[in-house]
């Protein structure tokens, strides 16, 4: 291959023609430079694209780890693994060499919480690039015999072709089923959730209370042949046309429940016709061990908070210093109890005083890796803890809290020098029409059940559950948190405000869509609370920043609890019985729902407030419309 003045596109074309001519290399996936997949004949049943390689390409000689890091950041930014079945290998090549790495060896990188996937993949100066680089370097140089995966185009041409021939296996094109392995079993699970799970005739709330998740049914399907589960120690077994679930030992005997299909297995048979199962037995133990990847959607949604941009992390720590004093890092113990991968604690200097816990063990592992690469935390002060379910019991007595942290929580004086510093998840359970219900997200935990009577509708919000448990069970500890503003203004939080009587010392507001994975337009606030001073929130002047961190204005935030009328309550008083003029479409009275406000000819099917406009209420309808649209 001519190494001089060769363009990237030319290199890609030559690599495809010389080494991957038996495969389909014509389709591009987002910003991935090169993709290799199986060819399907014209009359084959193409259920899904089976990719064998996603690769990064460079025109000039480049560092393998740098190229792989850029590829991983490109995939993570686009969430490509949620749209396509992942390939057997990731790879990279330039005008001299090509390298491969098994996808399964690095897939955990994509399951990190609290990671900023919005960075430019080509920007080597970001801490995210360095973090992924270090993780890939660990795999390449410690976990793999990497010399067998790196090939020089000229010196190793025969070995490269042999590697491709032995590892990029093409089945018979007309009968190929998708093979299941440790690369893709969790992605196929996501498809199974949509197609097979709804046809299983079981009360999911009941089986969850018995410690069984939908992933257990999926494993029963996956590790089976001729519709019979081969692994007998699973929580759920498949017996031809029904499941045996809830298997447990009582009085020396196994008890179980029979679970049938609602559709005589029609959807089940159609789904599994696409896949070759069981996987190779070599993968069984791995798949069972990594069943943490088969986590119900409600748990995934509350595993950790959205990634907190560094600009807001730094600003939040300035506001904490204003409230607690410039020496707060020396005076206060700091616990992030929904830490993700520890991003919120970045920049804090006194690691003796820092504690980090998270729901997911994978995130604990990531934090430990970050510690090995210089993160300012102690390993024994990073731990797995489900804050909405686990009890405050020290590790020495069988609990999950480190003993030293438990002693702080249990001591009245020490608690006053504890700061809970968090960006909790914002998921909400639906409470009425127009709400996208996420019942299991917010309601399937002990904190919800314990405090729902005193917090009312606010108990549907996960961030409110974090706040009320901290306030009630770690009394007088200082609280600093990111969240929406519902706890200050929403009528659904009126009961919450009566119970949560911490004084709000400081507040700033920033745009929500500066946070990773947040697309809505609404303010996110950072709050500094002093629970030692008891008062019901009524009013505060908040600083407002634009997306670049520039202070642009102050905004008065009021609870409105003492107001007698709400805008939507007011317009209902003028409801008409005819629509001689049109239909006014109303929605929740806040900024992010203003885009829904319009005037139509007919009542639609959406979950909105439909107000019939006629001569008798024309003026009031125009007032409502003007007030909603003026901002």
Coordinates of C-alpha atoms in Angstrom, one line a residue:
X1 CA 0.0 0.0 0.0
X2 CA 1.4 3.4 -0.9
X3 CA 1.8 5.3 2.4
X4 CA 2.4 8.7 0.9
X5 CA -0.4 11.2 0.3
X6 CA -3.2 8.7 0.7
X7 CA -6.6 10.1 1.6
X8 CA -8.7 8.4 4.3
X9 CA -11.4 7.5 1.9
X10 CA -8.9 5.8 -0.4
X11 CA -7.5 3.8 2.5
X12 CA -11.0 2.6 3.6
X13 CA -11.7 1.6 0.0
X14 CA -8.5 -0.4 -0.4
X15 CA -8.9 -2.1 3.0
X16 CA -12.4 -3.1 2.1
X17 CA -11.4 -4.5 -1.3
X18 CA -8.3 -6.3 -0.1
X19 CA -9.3 -7.9 3.2
X20 CA -13.1 -7.7 3.5
X21 CA -14.3 -8.5 0.0
X22 CA -16.6 -11.3 1.2
X23 CA -18.5 -8.9 3.5
X24 CA -20.8 -5.9 3.2
X25 CA -18.7 -2.7 3.8
X26 CA -21.0 -0.3 2.0
X27 CA -23.2 0.9 4.8
X28 CA -22.1 3.8 7.1
X29 CA -23.4 4.0 10.7
X30 CA -23.4 7.6 11.9
X31 CA -19.9 8.9 12.4
X32 CA -18.2 5.5 12.5
X33 CA -15.7 5.4 9.6
X34 CA -15.9 1.7 8.6
X35 CA -18.4 -1.1 9.3
X36 CA -18.2 -4.7 8.3
X37 CA -21.3 -6.9 8.3
X38 CA -22.6 -10.2 6.9
X39 CA -24.0 -10.2 3.4
X40 CA -27.5 -11.4 3.0
X41 CA -28.8 -12.9 -0.3
X42 CA -31.8 -11.3 -1.9
X43 CA -34.2 -14.0 -0.7
X44 CA -32.8 -14.4 2.8
X45 CA -34.8 -13.4 5.8
X46 CA -32.8 -10.4 7.0
X47 CA -34.0 -10.0 10.6
X48 CA -31.2 -7.7 11.7
X49 CA -27.8 -6.5 10.6
X50 CA -25.1 -8.7 12.1
X51 CA -22.0 -6.5 12.3
X52 CA -18.6 -8.0 12.7
X53 CA -16.5 -4.8 13.0
X54 CA -16.8 -1.1 13.7
X55 CA -13.6 0.8 13.0
X56 CA -11.9 4.2 13.1
X57 CA -9.8 5.1 10.1
X58 CA -6.9 7.6 9.8
X59 CA -5.0 8.7 6.7
X60 CA -1.6 9.1 8.4
X61 CA 0.2 6.8 10.9
X62 CA -1.6 7.1 14.3
X63 CA -1.5 5.8 17.8
X64 CA -3.7 2.7 18.1
X65 CA -5.0 3.6 21.6
X66 CA -5.8 7.1 20.4
X67 CA -7.8 5.8 17.5
X68 CA -9.7 3.3 19.6
X69 CA -10.5 5.9 22.2
X70 CA -11.9 8.2 19.6
X71 CA -14.0 5.3 18.2
X72 CA -15.4 4.5 21.7
X73 CA -16.3 8.2 22.3
X74 CA -18.0 8.3 18.9
X75 CA -20.1 5.2 19.6
X76 CA -20.9 6.4 23.1
X77 CA -21.9 9.8 22.0
X78 CA -24.4 8.5 19.4
X79 CA -25.5 5.5 21.7
X80 CA -24.9 3.3 18.6
X81 CA -25.1 0.2 20.7
X82 CA -28.7 0.9 21.5
X83 CA -29.7 1.1 17.8
X84 CA -27.6 -1.7 16.3
X85 CA -26.4 -5.1 17.6
X86 CA -22.8 -4.5 18.6
X87 CA -20.1 -6.2 16.5
X88 CA -17.7 -8.9 17.5
X89 CA -14.8 -6.5 17.2
X90 CA -13.9 -2.8 17.4
X91 CA -11.0 -1.8 15.4
X92 CA -8.8 1.0 13.9
X93 CA -6.4 1.3 11.0
X94 CA -4.2 3.8 9.2
X95 CA -2.0 3.6 6.2
X96 CA 0.4 1.1 7.9
X97 CA -1.5 -1.1 10.3
X98 CA -4.8 -2.4 11.6
X99 CA -5.8 -3.4 15.1
X100 CA -8.8 -5.3 16.6
X101 CA -10.2 -5.5 20.1
X102 CA -13.1 -7.7 21.2
X103 CA -16.2 -5.6 21.8
X104 CA -16.9 -7.5 25.0
X105 CA -13.6 -6.5 26.5
X106 CA -14.6 -2.8 26.5
X107 CA -18.4 -2.8 26.6
X108 CA -18.5 -1.8 30.3
X109 CA -17.2 1.6 29.3
X110 CA -20.5 2.3 27.7
X111 CA -22.4 1.5 30.9
X112 CA -20.8 4.1 33.1
X113 CA -23.1 6.5 34.8
X114 CA -22.2 10.1 35.2
X115 CA -20.0 10.2 32.1
X116 CA -20.1 13.1 29.7
X117 CA -20.6 11.6 26.3
X118 CA -21.1 15.0 24.7
X119 CA -17.4 15.8 24.4
X120 CA -15.9 16.0 20.9
X121 CA -14.4 12.5 20.3
X122 CA -11.4 14.0 18.6
X123 CA -10.5 16.4 21.4
X124 CA -7.6 14.7 23.2
X125 CA -7.5 17.4 25.8
X126 CA -10.7 16.4 27.7
X127 CA -10.6 14.4 30.9
X128 CA -13.2 12.1 29.3
X129 CA -10.7 11.2 26.5
X130 CA -8.0 10.5 29.0
X131 CA -10.4 8.4 31.1
X132 CA -11.4 6.2 28.2
X133 CA -7.8 6.1 26.9
X134 CA -6.7 4.7 30.3
X135 CA -9.5 2.1 30.4
X136 CA -8.6 0.9 26.9
X137 CA -4.9 0.9 27.7
X138 CA -5.6 -1.3 30.7
X139 CA -7.5 -3.8 28.5
X140 CA -4.9 -3.7 25.7
X141 CA -1.8 -4.0 27.8
X142 CA -3.0 -6.1 30.7
X143 CA -6.0 -8.2 29.7
X144 CA -5.1 -9.2 26.1
X145 CA -2.2 -10.7 24.2
X146 CA -2.5 -7.6 22.0
X147 CA 0.3 -8.5 19.6
X148 CA -2.0 -11.1 18.1
X149 CA -4.6 -8.4 17.4
X150 CA -2.2 -5.9 15.8
X151 CA -1.2 -6.4 12.1
X152 CA 1.2 -4.5 9.8
X153 CA -0.3 -4.5 6.3
X154 CA 2.9 -5.5 4.6
X155 CA 4.7 -7.6 7.1
X156 CA 1.6 -9.4 8.5
X157 CA -0.6 -9.7 5.5
X158 CA -1.0 -13.5 5.6
X159 CA -1.6 -13.5 9.4
X160 CA -4.2 -10.7 9.0
X161 CA -6.1 -12.6 6.3
X162 CA -6.0 -15.7 8.5
X163 CA -7.3 -13.7 11.5
X164 CA -10.2 -12.4 9.5
X165 CA -10.9 -15.8 8.0
X166 CA -11.0 -17.5 11.4
X167 CA -12.9 -14.8 13.3
X168 CA -15.2 -13.2 10.8
X169 CA -17.4 -16.2 10.2
X170 CA -20.1 -16.2 7.6
X171 CA -22.9 -18.7 7.9
X172 CA -25.1 -20.0 5.1
X173 CA -26.6 -16.8 3.8
X174 CA -30.1 -18.2 3.4
X175 CA -30.3 -19.8 6.9
X176 CA -28.1 -17.6 9.0
X177 CA -29.5 -16.8 12.5
X178 CA -28.0 -14.2 14.7
X179 CA -25.5 -15.7 17.0
X180 CA -25.8 -14.7 20.7
X181 CA -22.6 -14.1 22.7
X182 CA -21.2 -11.9 25.4
X183 CA -21.1 -9.0 22.9
X184 CA -24.8 -8.8 22.2
X185 CA -26.8 -10.8 24.7
X186 CA -27.9 -7.6 26.6
X187 CA -28.8 -5.8 23.4
X188 CA -31.0 -8.7 22.3
X189 CA -32.6 -8.5 25.8
X190 CA -33.7 -5.0 25.1
X191 CA -35.5 -6.3 22.0
X192 CA -37.0 -9.2 24.0
X193 CA -38.5 -6.7 26.5
X194 CA -40.6 -5.2 23.7
X195 CA -41.7 -8.3 22.0
X196 CA -41.8 -11.3 24.4
X197 CA -42.2 -9.8 27.8
X198 CA -45.7 -8.3 27.2
X199 CA -46.9 -11.8 26.3
X200 CA -45.9 -13.5 29.6
X201 CA -48.9 -13.9 31.8
X202 CA -47.5 -12.7 35.1
X203 CA -48.0 -9.9 37.6
X204 CA -44.5 -8.3 37.4
X205 CA -45.0 -6.4 40.7
X206 CA -45.6 -9.7 42.5
X207 CA -42.6 -11.5 41.0
X208 CA -40.3 -8.5 41.7
X209 CA -41.3 -8.7 45.4
X210 CA -40.0 -12.3 45.3
X211 CA -36.7 -11.1 44.0
X212 CA -37.3 -12.1 40.3
X213 CA -36.8 -9.6 37.4
X214 CA -37.8 -9.9 33.8
X215 CA -34.1 -10.7 33.0
X216 CA -34.6 -14.0 34.8
X217 CA -37.3 -15.0 32.2
X218 CA -35.0 -13.9 29.4
X219 CA -32.2 -16.0 30.8
X220 CA -34.6 -19.0 30.9
X221 CA -35.3 -18.4 27.2
X222 CA -31.7 -17.7 26.2
X223 CA -30.0 -20.7 27.9
X224 CA -32.4 -23.2 26.3
X225 CA -32.7 -25.7 23.5
X226 CA -35.9 -26.9 22.0
X227 CA -37.8 -24.5 24.4
X228 CA -36.3 -26.1 27.5
X229 CA -33.9 -24.4 29.8
X230 CA -30.6 -26.2 30.1
X231 CA -29.3 -24.5 33.2
X232 CA -31.3 -25.8 36.2
X233 CA -30.0 -23.4 38.9
X234 CA -31.7 -20.3 37.5
X235 CA -34.6 -18.5 39.2
X236 CA -36.9 -19.2 36.2
X237 CA -37.0 -22.3 34.0
X238 CA -38.7 -22.7 30.6
X239 CA -40.7 -26.0 30.1
X240 CA -41.7 -26.0 26.5
X241 CA -44.8 -23.8 26.6
X242 CA -44.7 -22.4 30.2
X243 CA -42.2 -21.1 32.8
X244 CA -41.5 -22.4 36.2
X245 CA -41.0 -19.2 38.3
X246 CA -40.4 -18.2 41.9
X247 CA -38.3 -21.3 42.6
X248 CA -37.2 -21.3 46.2
X249 CA -36.4 -23.7 49.0
X250 CA -39.1 -24.1 51.7
X251 CA -38.9 -26.9 54.3
X252 CA -36.3 -28.7 52.3
X253 CA -38.5 -28.7 49.1
X254 CA -38.6 -26.5 46.1
X255 CA -41.8 -24.5 45.6
X256 CA -42.6 -22.8 42.3
X257 CA -45.3 -21.1 40.3
X258 CA -46.4 -21.9 36.7
X259 CA -46.4 -19.0 34.3
X260 CA -48.1 -19.3 31.0
X261 CA -48.1 -17.2 27.8
X262 CA -51.0 -14.9 26.8
X263 CA -50.7 -15.7 23.1
X264 CA -49.9 -19.4 23.0
X265 CA -46.2 -18.4 22.5
X266 CA -46.8 -16.8 19.1
X267 CA -44.6 -13.8 19.7
X268 CA -42.1 -15.9 21.5
X269 CA -41.7 -18.3 18.6
X270 CA -41.4 -15.5 16.0
X271 CA -38.8 -13.7 18.1
X272 CA -36.5 -16.6 18.8
X273 CA -36.7 -17.8 15.2
X274 CA -34.2 -14.9 14.5
X275 CA -31.5 -16.1 16.9
X276 CA -29.3 -19.1 17.4
X277 CA -29.5 -20.4 21.0
X278 CA -28.2 -21.4 23.3
X279 CA -25.0 -19.5 23.1
X280 CA -21.7 -21.4 23.2
X281 CA -21.5 -23.0 26.7
X282 CA -18.2 -21.1 27.1
X283 CA -20.4 -17.9 27.5
X284 CA -22.9 -19.2 30.0
X285 CA -21.1 -18.4 33.2
X286 CA -20.2 -15.0 31.8
X287 CA -23.8 -14.2 30.9
X288 CA -25.1 -15.3 34.2
X289 CA -22.4 -13.4 36.1
X290 CA -23.1 -10.2 34.1
X291 CA -26.9 -10.4 34.6
X292 CA -26.4 -6.9 36.1
X293 CA -26.7 -5.8 32.5
X294 CA -30.2 -7.2 32.4
X295 CA -31.6 -4.6 34.7
X296 CA -35.2 -3.5 34.5
X297 CA -35.7 0.0 32.9
X298 CA -37.0 1.5 36.2
X299 CA -33.7 0.5 37.9
X300 CA -31.6 1.8 35.0
X301 CA -33.4 5.1 35.2
X302 CA -32.5 5.7 38.8
X303 CA -29.0 4.2 38.8
X304 CA -27.4 7.6 38.9
X305 CA -28.0 11.3 38.0
X306 CA -27.4 12.8 34.7
X307 CA -23.8 13.7 34.0
X308 CA -23.1 17.1 35.7
X309 CA -21.1 19.4 33.4
X310 CA -17.8 20.5 34.9
X311 CA -18.8 24.1 34.6
X312 CA -21.7 23.6 37.0
X313 CA -19.6 21.3 39.3
X314 CA -17.1 24.2 39.8
X315 CA -19.9 26.8 40.2
X316 CA -21.7 24.6 42.8
X317 CA -18.6 24.4 44.9
X318 CA -18.3 28.2 44.9
X319 CA -21.9 28.5 46.1
X320 CA -21.2 25.9 48.9
X321 CA -18.2 28.0 50.0
X322 CA -20.4 31.1 50.1
X323 CA -22.9 29.3 52.4
X324 CA -20.5 27.2 54.6
X325 CA -17.3 29.2 54.5
X326 CA -14.1 29.1 52.4
X327 CA -12.6 26.3 54.6
X328 CA -15.7 24.1 54.2
X329 CA -13.7 21.2 52.6
X330 CA -11.6 20.9 55.8
X331 CA -14.5 21.4 58.2
X332 CA -17.2 19.2 56.6
X333 CA -17.4 15.5 55.7
X334 CA -18.9 15.2 52.2
X335 CA -21.0 12.2 51.0
X336 CA -22.3 11.9 47.4
X337 CA -24.9 9.1 47.9
X338 CA -25.8 8.9 44.2
X339 CA -22.3 9.4 42.8
X340 CA -22.4 7.6 39.5
X341 CA -18.7 7.6 38.6
X342 CA -17.8 10.4 41.0
X343 CA -17.8 13.4 38.7
X344 CA -19.5 15.7 41.2
X345 CA -16.6 15.2 43.7
X346 CA -14.0 16.2 41.1
X347 CA -11.9 19.2 42.2
X348 CA -12.4 18.6 45.9
X349 CA -9.0 18.4 47.6
X350 CA -9.4 16.7 51.0
X351 CA -10.0 13.1 50.2
X352 CA -10.0 12.1 53.8
X353 CA -13.4 13.8 54.0
X354 CA -14.9 12.4 50.8
X355 CA -17.4 9.5 50.6
X356 CA -19.0 8.2 47.4
X357 CA -21.7 5.6 47.0
X358 CA -23.8 4.4 44.0
X359 CA -26.4 1.9 43.2
X360 CA -24.4 0.1 40.6
X361 CA -21.2 -2.0 41.3
X362 CA -19.9 -1.2 37.9
X363 CA -19.7 2.4 38.8
X364 CA -17.9 1.6 42.0
X365 CA -15.4 -0.3 39.8
X366 CA -15.0 2.7 37.5
X367 CA -14.4 5.0 40.5
X368 CA -11.7 2.6 41.7
X369 CA -10.1 2.7 38.3
X370 CA -10.2 6.4 38.4
X371 CA -8.5 6.3 41.8
X372 CA -5.7 4.2 40.3
X373 CA -5.3 6.9 37.7
X374 CA -5.2 9.8 40.1
X375 CA -8.7 10.5 41.2
X376 CA -8.7 12.2 44.7
X377 CA -10.7 9.5 46.6
X378 CA -9.9 6.6 48.9
X379 CA -11.0 3.2 47.8
X380 CA -12.4 2.2 51.2
X381 CA -14.6 5.3 51.1
X382 CA -16.2 4.3 47.8
X383 CA -18.9 1.7 48.1
X384 CA -22.1 0.3 46.7
X385 CA -25.3 1.5 48.4
X386 CA -29.0 1.8 47.3
X387 CA -29.9 5.0 49.1
X388 CA -33.7 4.6 48.5
X389 CA -33.7 1.0 49.9
X390 CA -30.7 0.1 52.0
X391 CA -30.8 0.7 55.8
X392 CA -28.1 2.7 57.6
X393 CA -26.3 -0.2 59.1
X394 CA -22.5 -0.3 59.5
X395 CA -20.4 -2.9 57.6
X396 CA -19.2 -4.4 60.9
X397 CA -22.8 -5.4 61.7
X398 CA -23.6 -6.8 58.3
X399 CA -24.7 -3.5 56.6
X400 CA -23.3 -1.6 53.6
X401 CA -22.1 1.7 55.2
X402 CA -18.5 2.0 56.1
X403 CA -18.2 2.1 59.9
X404 CA -16.6 5.6 59.9
X405 CA -19.4 7.1 57.9
X406 CA -22.0 5.3 60.0
X407 CA -20.5 6.8 63.1
X408 CA -20.8 10.3 61.6
X409 CA -24.5 9.7 60.7
X410 CA -25.3 8.3 64.1
X411 CA -23.6 11.1 66.1
X412 CA -25.7 14.3 66.6
X413 CA -22.7 16.6 66.7
X414 CA -20.8 15.0 63.8
X415 CA -23.9 15.0 61.6
X416 CA -23.9 18.8 61.8
X417 CA -20.5 18.7 60.0
X418 CA -21.8 16.3 57.2
X419 CA -22.7 17.7 53.8
X420 CA -24.8 15.5 51.5
X421 CA -23.7 16.7 48.0
X422 CA -25.7 15.2 45.1
X423 CA -27.2 15.3 41.7
X424 CA -30.0 12.8 42.1
X425 CA -32.1 11.2 39.3
X426 CA -35.1 13.2 38.1
X427 CA -37.4 10.4 37.0
X428 CA -41.1 10.8 38.0
X429 CA -44.1 8.5 38.3
X430 CA -47.2 9.7 36.5
X431 CA -49.9 11.2 38.5
X432 CA -52.6 12.1 36.0
X433 CA -53.5 12.6 32.4
X434 CA -50.7 13.9 30.2
X435 CA -48.0 12.4 32.5
X436 CA -45.8 9.7 31.0
X437 CA -46.2 7.1 33.7
X438 CA -43.0 5.6 35.2
X439 CA -44.7 3.9 38.1
X440 CA -41.9 1.4 38.9
X441 CA -39.2 4.1 38.6
X442 CA -40.3 6.1 41.6
X443 CA -42.6 3.9 43.5
X444 CA -40.8 0.6 43.8
X445 CA -38.6 1.4 46.8
X446 CA -38.8 1.6 50.6
X447 CA -38.3 5.4 50.8
X448 CA -41.4 6.0 48.7
X449 CA -43.6 3.7 50.8
X450 CA -42.2 5.2 54.0
X451 CA -42.8 8.9 53.2
X452 CA -45.7 9.0 50.7
X453 CA -48.3 9.8 53.3
X454 CA -46.5 13.0 54.4
X455 CA -45.2 14.2 51.1
X456 CA -48.2 13.7 49.0
X457 CA -47.7 13.8 45.2
X458 CA -44.1 14.9 45.6
X459 CA -43.3 11.3 46.6
X460 CA -43.6 10.4 42.9
X461 CA -40.4 12.3 42.2
X462 CA -37.1 10.5 42.9
X463 CA -35.1 13.6 43.8
X464 CA -37.8 14.4 46.4
X465 CA -37.4 11.0 47.9
X466 CA -33.6 11.6 48.3
X467 CA -34.3 14.9 50.0
X468 CA -36.9 13.8 52.4
X469 CA -35.0 10.7 53.5
X470 CA -31.9 12.8 54.1
X471 CA -33.9 15.5 56.0
X472 CA -35.7 13.0 58.2
X473 CA -33.1 10.3 58.8
X474 CA -29.8 12.3 58.8
X475 CA -31.2 15.3 60.7
X476 CA -29.2 18.6 60.7
X477 CA -26.8 17.4 57.9
X478 CA -26.3 20.1 55.3
X479 CA -27.7 19.3 51.9
X480 CA -26.4 20.6 48.5
X481 CA -28.2 19.3 45.4
X482 CA -29.1 19.7 41.8
X483 CA -32.7 19.3 40.9
X484 CA -35.8 20.7 39.1
X485 CA -37.6 23.6 40.8
X486 CA -40.8 21.6 41.6
X487 CA -39.9 21.4 45.2
X488 CA -40.1 25.2 45.5
X489 CA -43.1 26.0 43.3
X490 CA -45.2 23.0 42.2
X491 CA -48.7 22.7 43.8
X492 CA -47.9 18.9 43.9
X493 CA -45.2 19.8 46.4
X494 CA -47.2 21.8 48.9
X495 CA -47.3 18.9 51.4
X496 CA -43.6 18.3 50.8
X497 CA -42.8 21.9 51.7
X498 CA -44.7 21.6 55.0
X499 CA -42.5 18.7 56.0
X500 CA -39.2 19.7 54.5
X501 CA -38.4 22.8 56.5
X502 CA -34.7 23.3 55.8
X503 CA -33.7 26.9 55.2
X504 CA -32.6 27.5 51.6
X505 CA -29.4 29.5 51.8
X506 CA -28.4 29.7 48.2
X507 CA -29.7 28.9 44.7
X508 CA -28.6 29.3 41.1
X509 CA -30.3 28.2 37.9
X510 CA -28.9 26.9 34.7
X511 CA -30.4 25.5 31.4
X512 CA -31.4 21.8 31.6
X513 CA -30.1 20.9 28.2
X514 CA -26.6 21.6 29.3
X515 CA -26.8 18.3 31.1
X516 CA -26.1 15.0 29.2
X517 CA -29.2 13.2 27.9
X518 CA -31.6 16.1 28.9
X519 CA -33.4 17.5 25.9
X520 CA -36.3 19.4 27.5
X521 CA -36.1 23.2 28.1
X522 CA -36.5 23.9 31.8
X523 CA -34.3 25.3 34.6
X524 CA -32.2 23.1 36.8
X525 CA -31.3 24.6 40.1
X526 CA -28.4 24.0 42.5
X527 CA -29.6 24.4 46.1
X528 CA -27.7 24.7 49.4
X529 CA -29.9 23.9 52.4
X530 CA -29.4 24.3 56.2
X531 CA -31.7 21.9 57.9
X532 CA -30.7 23.2 61.4
X533 CA -32.7 26.3 60.6
X534 CA -36.3 25.4 60.3
X535 CA -38.6 27.4 58.0
X536 CA -41.1 26.7 55.3
X537 CA -39.9 28.0 51.9
X538 CA -41.7 31.0 50.6
X539 CA -39.3 33.1 48.5
X540 CA -35.7 33.5 47.3
X541 CA -33.8 35.5 44.7
X542 CA -31.9 33.1 42.4
X543 CA -28.9 33.8 40.2
X544 CA -29.5 32.7 36.5
X545 CA -26.6 31.6 34.3
X546 CA -26.6 31.0 30.6
X547 CA -25.1 27.8 29.1
X548 CA -21.6 29.3 29.0
X549 CA -21.6 30.1 32.7
X550 CA -22.3 33.9 32.4
X551 CA -24.5 35.4 35.1
X552 CA -27.4 37.0 33.1
X553 CA -30.0 38.0 35.7
X554 CA -31.7 37.3 39.0
X555 CA -35.1 35.7 39.2
X556 CA -37.5 35.7 42.1
X557 CA -38.7 32.2 43.0
X558 CA -41.9 32.0 45.1
X559 CA -43.8 29.0 46.4
X560 CA -47.3 30.5 45.7
X561 CA -48.7 28.4 48.5
X562 CA -50.6 31.4 49.8
X563 CA -52.1 32.2 46.5
X564 CA -55.8 31.4 46.1
X565 CA -56.0 30.8 42.3
X566 CA -54.0 29.0 39.6
X567 CA -54.1 29.9 36.0
X568 CA -55.6 26.6 34.8
X569 CA -58.2 26.7 37.7
X570 CA -59.1 30.2 36.6
X571 CA -59.8 29.4 33.0
X572 CA -62.0 26.3 33.9
X573 CA -64.5 28.7 35.5
X574 CA -65.2 30.0 32.0
X575 CA -65.7 26.7 30.3
X576 CA -68.2 26.8 27.5
X577 CA -70.5 24.1 26.2
X578 CA -70.0 25.0 22.5
X579 CA -67.0 25.8 20.4
X580 CA -68.5 28.3 18.0
X581 CA -65.1 29.9 17.5
X582 CA -62.5 27.2 18.2
X583 CA -60.7 25.1 20.8
X584 CA -58.0 26.5 23.1
X585 CA -55.5 23.8 24.0
X586 CA -54.0 24.2 27.5
X587 CA -51.3 22.3 29.3
X588 CA -49.4 22.4 32.6
X589 CA -48.7 26.1 33.5
X590 CA -44.9 26.2 33.2
X591 CA -42.4 27.3 30.5
X592 CA -41.5 24.0 29.1
X593 CA -45.2 23.2 28.2
X594 CA -45.9 26.5 26.5
X595 CA -45.1 25.0 23.1
X596 CA -48.3 22.9 23.5
X597 CA -50.5 26.0 23.8
X598 CA -52.5 26.7 20.6
X599 CA -56.0 27.3 19.1
X600 CA -57.4 24.5 16.9
X601 CA -60.7 23.8 15.1
X602 CA -61.4 20.5 16.9
X603 CA -60.6 18.7 20.1
X604 CA -57.6 16.4 19.6
X605 CA -56.6 13.1 21.1
X606 CA -53.7 14.3 23.3
X607 CA -53.9 14.5 27.1
X608 CA -54.4 18.3 27.3
X609 CA -56.9 20.8 28.6
X610 CA -59.4 21.5 25.9
X611 CA -61.3 24.7 26.4
X612 CA -64.2 25.5 24.0
X613 CA -64.1 29.1 22.9
X614 CA -67.3 30.9 22.2
X615 CA -68.7 34.4 22.4
X616 CA -69.4 34.2 26.1
X617 CA -65.7 33.4 27.0
X618 CA -63.8 34.9 24.2
X619 CA -62.1 37.6 26.3
X620 CA -61.0 35.2 29.1
X621 CA -59.7 32.7 26.4
X622 CA -57.7 35.5 24.8
X623 CA -56.3 36.5 28.2
X624 CA -55.2 33.0 28.9
X625 CA -53.6 32.6 25.5
X626 CA -51.8 35.9 25.8
X627 CA -50.4 35.1 29.3
X628 CA -49.1 31.7 28.2
X629 CA -47.5 33.0 25.0
X630 CA -46.1 36.3 26.2
X631 CA -42.9 34.7 27.5

